């Protein structure tokens, strides 16, 4: 709880950078089946939305490497007692090219949603486009 | 029966499951066989991984029962000689089957309670996606898509 409060405080204090088309949006991955290491590949399912139609991502531009992983630990993994194994980063330009939009809400700080998903088959196709261009970063040991 | 088999077999089959099973029966010329152990194991593991709400930390729905029966029917209809798919649960509770040879060679089918198979593929610069409400067409779509991912594979024309 303290970790979350402290992280939210420090992130709000630092503020959010202005949106840019090439800023990285991180999708944290808690399952091995959502990525491959060799060759590096983020699976399309990593970007599929839940039933509310919002794929949760975090705007990580300008943050230290440790802070980027801490966001995943505190905001994504901790509430469900999971471990962040990797992340797939995409840019707003890639998201929009796939026909989707980004909705920053800053709840928690730096949080945004990829929205605009249509029918299921369209979702799968758009997610495949995102995954094809996503940059995989496996968490260091 | 192994534990995974028990997971799949012991649940009472719904009307939808029976309907899908009938509908997904392979067309003539394709031999029907038991689902290979590897595929049953993967399905069981995928179900186990996604059995609780919010299993991905992002609000995913647990796998739904209708999807389980649809998935079993799909696996029974899938010829054992075809490449094995990666099996997983989508955040909406449907079960997905994915074949991939890198990020630009990927095809996936997702089945759920509604009896609709949604599919999408990325083949280099070209894409395909759609939905099949006629289950007998699903295998044909899968076969033609896998032939684009695995051009050296044999037997993919069995139902196309």
XYZ file of C-alpha atoms in Angstrom:
301
model
C 0.000 0.000 0.000
C 2.785 2.402 0.950
C 4.634 1.594 -2.244
C 1.593 2.527 -4.269
C 0.949 5.755 -2.415
C 4.571 6.772 -2.678
C 4.808 5.913 -6.382
C 1.616 7.809 -7.180
C 2.922 10.791 -5.232
C 6.291 10.870 -6.980
C 4.778 10.374 -10.429
C 2.242 13.144 -9.890
C 4.961 15.389 -8.583
C 7.059 14.780 -11.681
C 4.062 15.371 -13.958
C 3.372 13.811 -17.335
C 5.262 14.724 -20.470
C 3.425 16.217 -23.421
C 1.961 13.535 -25.697
C 4.126 12.624 -28.651
C 3.470 10.243 -31.528
C 6.677 8.349 -30.830
C 6.451 8.083 -27.041
C 6.483 4.497 -25.760
C 3.313 3.022 -24.308
C 4.114 0.012 -22.140
C 1.913 -3.054 -21.913
C 3.160 -5.067 -18.959
C 3.134 -8.841 -19.370
C 2.578 -11.257 -16.507
C 2.331 -14.492 -18.493
C 5.027 -16.326 -20.415
C 2.542 -17.312 -23.068
C 2.155 -13.661 -24.077
C 5.648 -13.350 -25.532
C 8.577 -15.234 -27.027
C 12.183 -14.523 -26.239
C 13.886 -16.145 -29.218
C 13.167 -14.634 -31.626
C 11.753 -11.721 -29.642
C 8.035 -11.479 -30.220
C 5.059 -10.059 -28.372
C 2.011 -12.220 -29.010
C -1.078 -10.473 -30.314
C -3.101 -11.621 -27.317
C -1.039 -9.298 -25.145
C -2.965 -6.375 -26.635
C -6.450 -7.855 -26.772
C -8.956 -5.818 -24.745
C -11.112 -7.155 -21.940
C -14.864 -6.829 -22.168
C -14.806 -3.122 -21.311
C -12.947 -2.499 -24.577
C -9.955 -0.807 -22.971
C -6.422 -2.131 -23.274
C -4.482 -0.738 -20.364
C -1.059 0.808 -21.048
C 1.319 3.195 -19.308
C 3.068 6.212 -20.755
C 6.686 5.693 -19.778
C 8.505 8.473 -21.628
C 11.177 10.196 -19.572
C 11.116 7.713 -16.700
C 14.120 5.909 -15.295
C 14.324 2.231 -16.150
C 13.703 1.217 -12.540
C 10.630 3.425 -12.350
C 9.216 1.885 -15.513
C 9.349 -1.592 -13.954
C 8.097 -0.294 -10.625
C 4.935 0.998 -12.314
C 4.249 -2.521 -13.548
C 5.023 -4.044 -10.184
C 2.854 -1.688 -8.175
C -0.075 -0.890 -10.466
C -0.413 -4.112 -12.480
C 1.204 -7.043 -10.694
C 0.714 -6.330 -7.001
C -3.118 -6.117 -6.973
C -3.346 -9.672 -8.328
C -0.200 -11.052 -6.713
C 1.544 -11.539 -10.043
C 5.033 -10.882 -11.373
C 5.929 -8.689 -14.298
C 7.968 -10.787 -16.709
C 8.305 -8.435 -19.647
C 6.634 -5.593 -21.441
C 5.675 -4.782 -24.997
C 6.081 -1.161 -26.022
C 4.180 0.460 -28.866
C 3.912 4.086 -29.940
C 0.785 6.168 -30.455
C 1.626 6.283 -34.159
C 1.442 2.470 -34.324
C -1.798 2.447 -32.351
C -3.449 4.962 -34.640
C -2.182 3.209 -37.758
C -4.049 0.135 -36.542
C -7.272 2.160 -36.399
C -7.266 2.602 -32.635
C -7.098 5.581 -30.308
C -5.431 6.405 -26.993
C -7.276 7.753 -23.988
C -4.933 9.015 -21.273
C -6.731 9.166 -17.922
C -3.833 9.415 -15.482
C -5.584 7.056 -13.036
C -3.191 5.850 -11.780
C -0.559 8.335 -12.913
C 0.743 7.710 -16.439
C -2.124 5.352 -17.202
C -3.885 5.363 -20.574
C -6.175 3.038 -22.497
C -6.100 1.880 -26.077
C -9.701 2.184 -27.254
C -11.748 1.946 -30.418
C -11.835 -1.826 -30.692
C -14.641 -3.125 -32.910
C -15.830 -6.702 -33.544
C -13.816 -9.641 -32.274
C -12.156 -10.513 -35.571
C -11.259 -6.851 -36.083
C -9.795 -6.773 -32.588
C -7.619 -9.775 -33.357
C -6.382 -8.244 -36.585
C -5.611 -4.883 -34.966
C -3.863 -6.624 -32.075
C -1.742 -8.542 -34.572
C -0.671 -5.243 -36.124
C 0.279 -3.846 -32.718
C 2.156 -7.008 -31.774
C 4.047 -7.065 -35.072
C 5.579 -3.677 -34.266
C 5.792 -3.897 -30.508
C 9.217 -3.838 -28.923
C 9.686 -6.628 -26.405
C 11.729 -5.925 -23.281
C 12.231 -8.877 -21.000
C 12.730 -7.959 -17.393
C 16.348 -8.296 -16.297
C 17.022 -11.011 -13.715
C -7.733 -40.713 -17.991
C -5.179 -38.048 -17.201
C -6.047 -34.989 -15.152
C -6.356 -32.713 -18.126
C -8.589 -35.174 -19.917
C -10.741 -35.315 -16.835
C -11.083 -31.546 -16.811
C -12.313 -31.626 -20.365
C -14.476 -34.725 -20.173
C -16.140 -34.508 -16.812
C -18.161 -31.350 -17.294
C -21.716 -31.824 -18.484
C -21.925 -30.922 -22.130
C -24.289 -28.115 -23.064
C -26.676 -28.122 -26.001
C -24.338 -25.650 -27.654
C -21.406 -27.958 -27.173
C -23.263 -30.841 -28.778
C -24.351 -28.633 -31.631
C -20.850 -27.384 -32.248
C -19.461 -30.869 -32.067
C -21.885 -32.061 -34.686
C -21.302 -29.036 -36.831
C -17.540 -29.232 -36.630
C -17.414 -32.838 -37.769
C -14.739 -33.039 -40.450
C -15.839 -33.188 -44.025
C -15.483 -36.466 -45.895
C -11.943 -37.434 -46.711
C -10.581 -36.226 -43.390
C -10.099 -38.844 -40.752
C -11.540 -38.102 -37.333
C -9.287 -38.962 -34.451
C -8.901 -38.334 -30.765
C -7.399 -34.997 -29.831
C -3.630 -35.458 -29.552
C -2.305 -35.455 -26.010
C -0.211 -32.333 -26.556
C -3.249 -30.333 -27.619
C -5.383 -31.574 -24.737
C -2.569 -30.701 -22.360
C -2.257 -27.192 -23.796
C -6.017 -26.643 -23.586
C -6.083 -27.821 -19.987
C -3.176 -25.551 -19.075
C -4.773 -22.558 -20.784
C -8.019 -23.143 -18.896
C -6.190 -23.485 -15.617
C -4.275 -20.248 -16.224
C -7.490 -18.338 -16.920
C -9.935 -19.878 -14.503
C -10.212 -16.917 -12.125
C -11.510 -13.406 -12.845
C -8.778 -10.874 -13.626
C -6.306 -13.659 -14.410
C -4.131 -11.272 -16.413
C -4.131 -8.354 -13.967
C -6.052 -6.233 -16.487
C -9.617 -7.304 -15.745
C -9.835 -10.350 -17.990
C -12.915 -12.560 -17.794
C -12.436 -16.180 -16.805
C -12.831 -18.792 -19.504
C -16.486 -19.518 -20.071
C -18.009 -22.958 -20.261
C -19.405 -22.513 -23.730
C -15.968 -21.625 -25.019
C -14.584 -24.801 -23.506
C -16.974 -26.986 -25.455
C -16.459 -25.015 -28.625
C -12.709 -25.371 -28.174
C -12.942 -29.092 -27.663
C -15.075 -29.443 -30.771
C -12.580 -27.374 -32.729
C -9.673 -29.517 -31.560
C -11.505 -32.707 -32.410
C -12.086 -31.461 -35.922
C -8.503 -30.225 -36.380
C -6.500 -32.904 -38.201
C -3.642 -34.196 -36.053
C -1.252 -33.898 -38.977
C -1.601 -30.115 -39.028
C 0.809 -27.961 -37.018
C -0.106 -27.702 -33.343
C -1.593 -24.351 -32.347
C -0.704 -22.421 -29.221
C -3.830 -22.476 -27.105
C -4.793 -19.702 -24.720
C -7.728 -17.779 -23.339
C -8.559 -14.309 -24.600
C -9.385 -11.548 -22.090
C -13.066 -11.852 -23.057
C -13.160 -15.509 -21.961
C -13.034 -17.036 -25.444
C -10.426 -19.642 -26.295
C -7.881 -18.807 -28.966
C -5.769 -21.027 -31.204
C -2.712 -19.390 -32.682
C -0.184 -20.452 -35.269
C 2.824 -18.230 -35.637
C 6.158 -18.118 -37.388
C 7.258 -14.712 -36.201
C 5.286 -11.487 -35.768
C 4.539 -11.137 -39.476
C 3.351 -14.717 -39.997
C 0.495 -15.323 -37.651
C -3.009 -16.723 -37.823
C -5.497 -17.179 -34.995
C -8.992 -18.479 -34.431
C -11.065 -17.642 -31.370
C -14.152 -19.593 -30.332
C -16.729 -18.728 -27.710
C -20.197 -19.333 -26.416
C -22.046 -17.755 -29.319
C -20.967 -20.465 -31.749
C -19.044 -17.955 -33.812
C -15.431 -18.486 -34.787
C -13.557 -15.233 -35.232
C -10.290 -15.365 -37.104
C -7.479 -13.056 -38.155
C -4.193 -13.478 -39.930
C -1.184 -11.396 -40.794
C 0.927 -12.652 -43.689
C 3.695 -10.176 -44.335
C 2.003 -7.184 -45.941
C -1.425 -8.746 -46.246
C -4.102 -9.320 -43.637
C -7.294 -11.244 -43.334
C -10.014 -11.345 -40.727
C -13.609 -12.444 -40.478
C -16.165 -14.505 -38.654
C -17.630 -17.870 -39.472
C -21.044 -18.820 -38.239
C -21.036 -21.939 -40.393
C -18.654 -24.206 -38.550
C -18.042 -26.425 -41.553
C -16.255 -23.467 -43.158
C -13.853 -22.915 -40.291
C -11.443 -25.678 -41.133
C -11.284 -24.538 -44.710
C -10.279 -21.041 -43.599
C -7.707 -22.473 -41.204
C -6.253 -24.732 -43.888
C -5.797 -21.981 -46.431
C -4.270 -19.669 -43.813
C -1.869 -22.284 -42.476
C -0.724 -22.974 -46.010
C 0.460 -19.358 -46.113
C 2.351 -19.702 -42.846
C 3.736 -23.180 -43.421
C 4.192 -23.437 -47.193
C 6.191 -26.663 -46.826
C 3.591 -28.418 -44.680
C 1.760 -31.346 -46.209
C -1.894 -32.249 -45.891
C -3.232 -28.737 -45.420
C -5.408 -29.121 -48.463
C -7.358 -31.969 -46.883
C -10.414 -29.827 -46.232
C -9.810 -26.777 -48.360
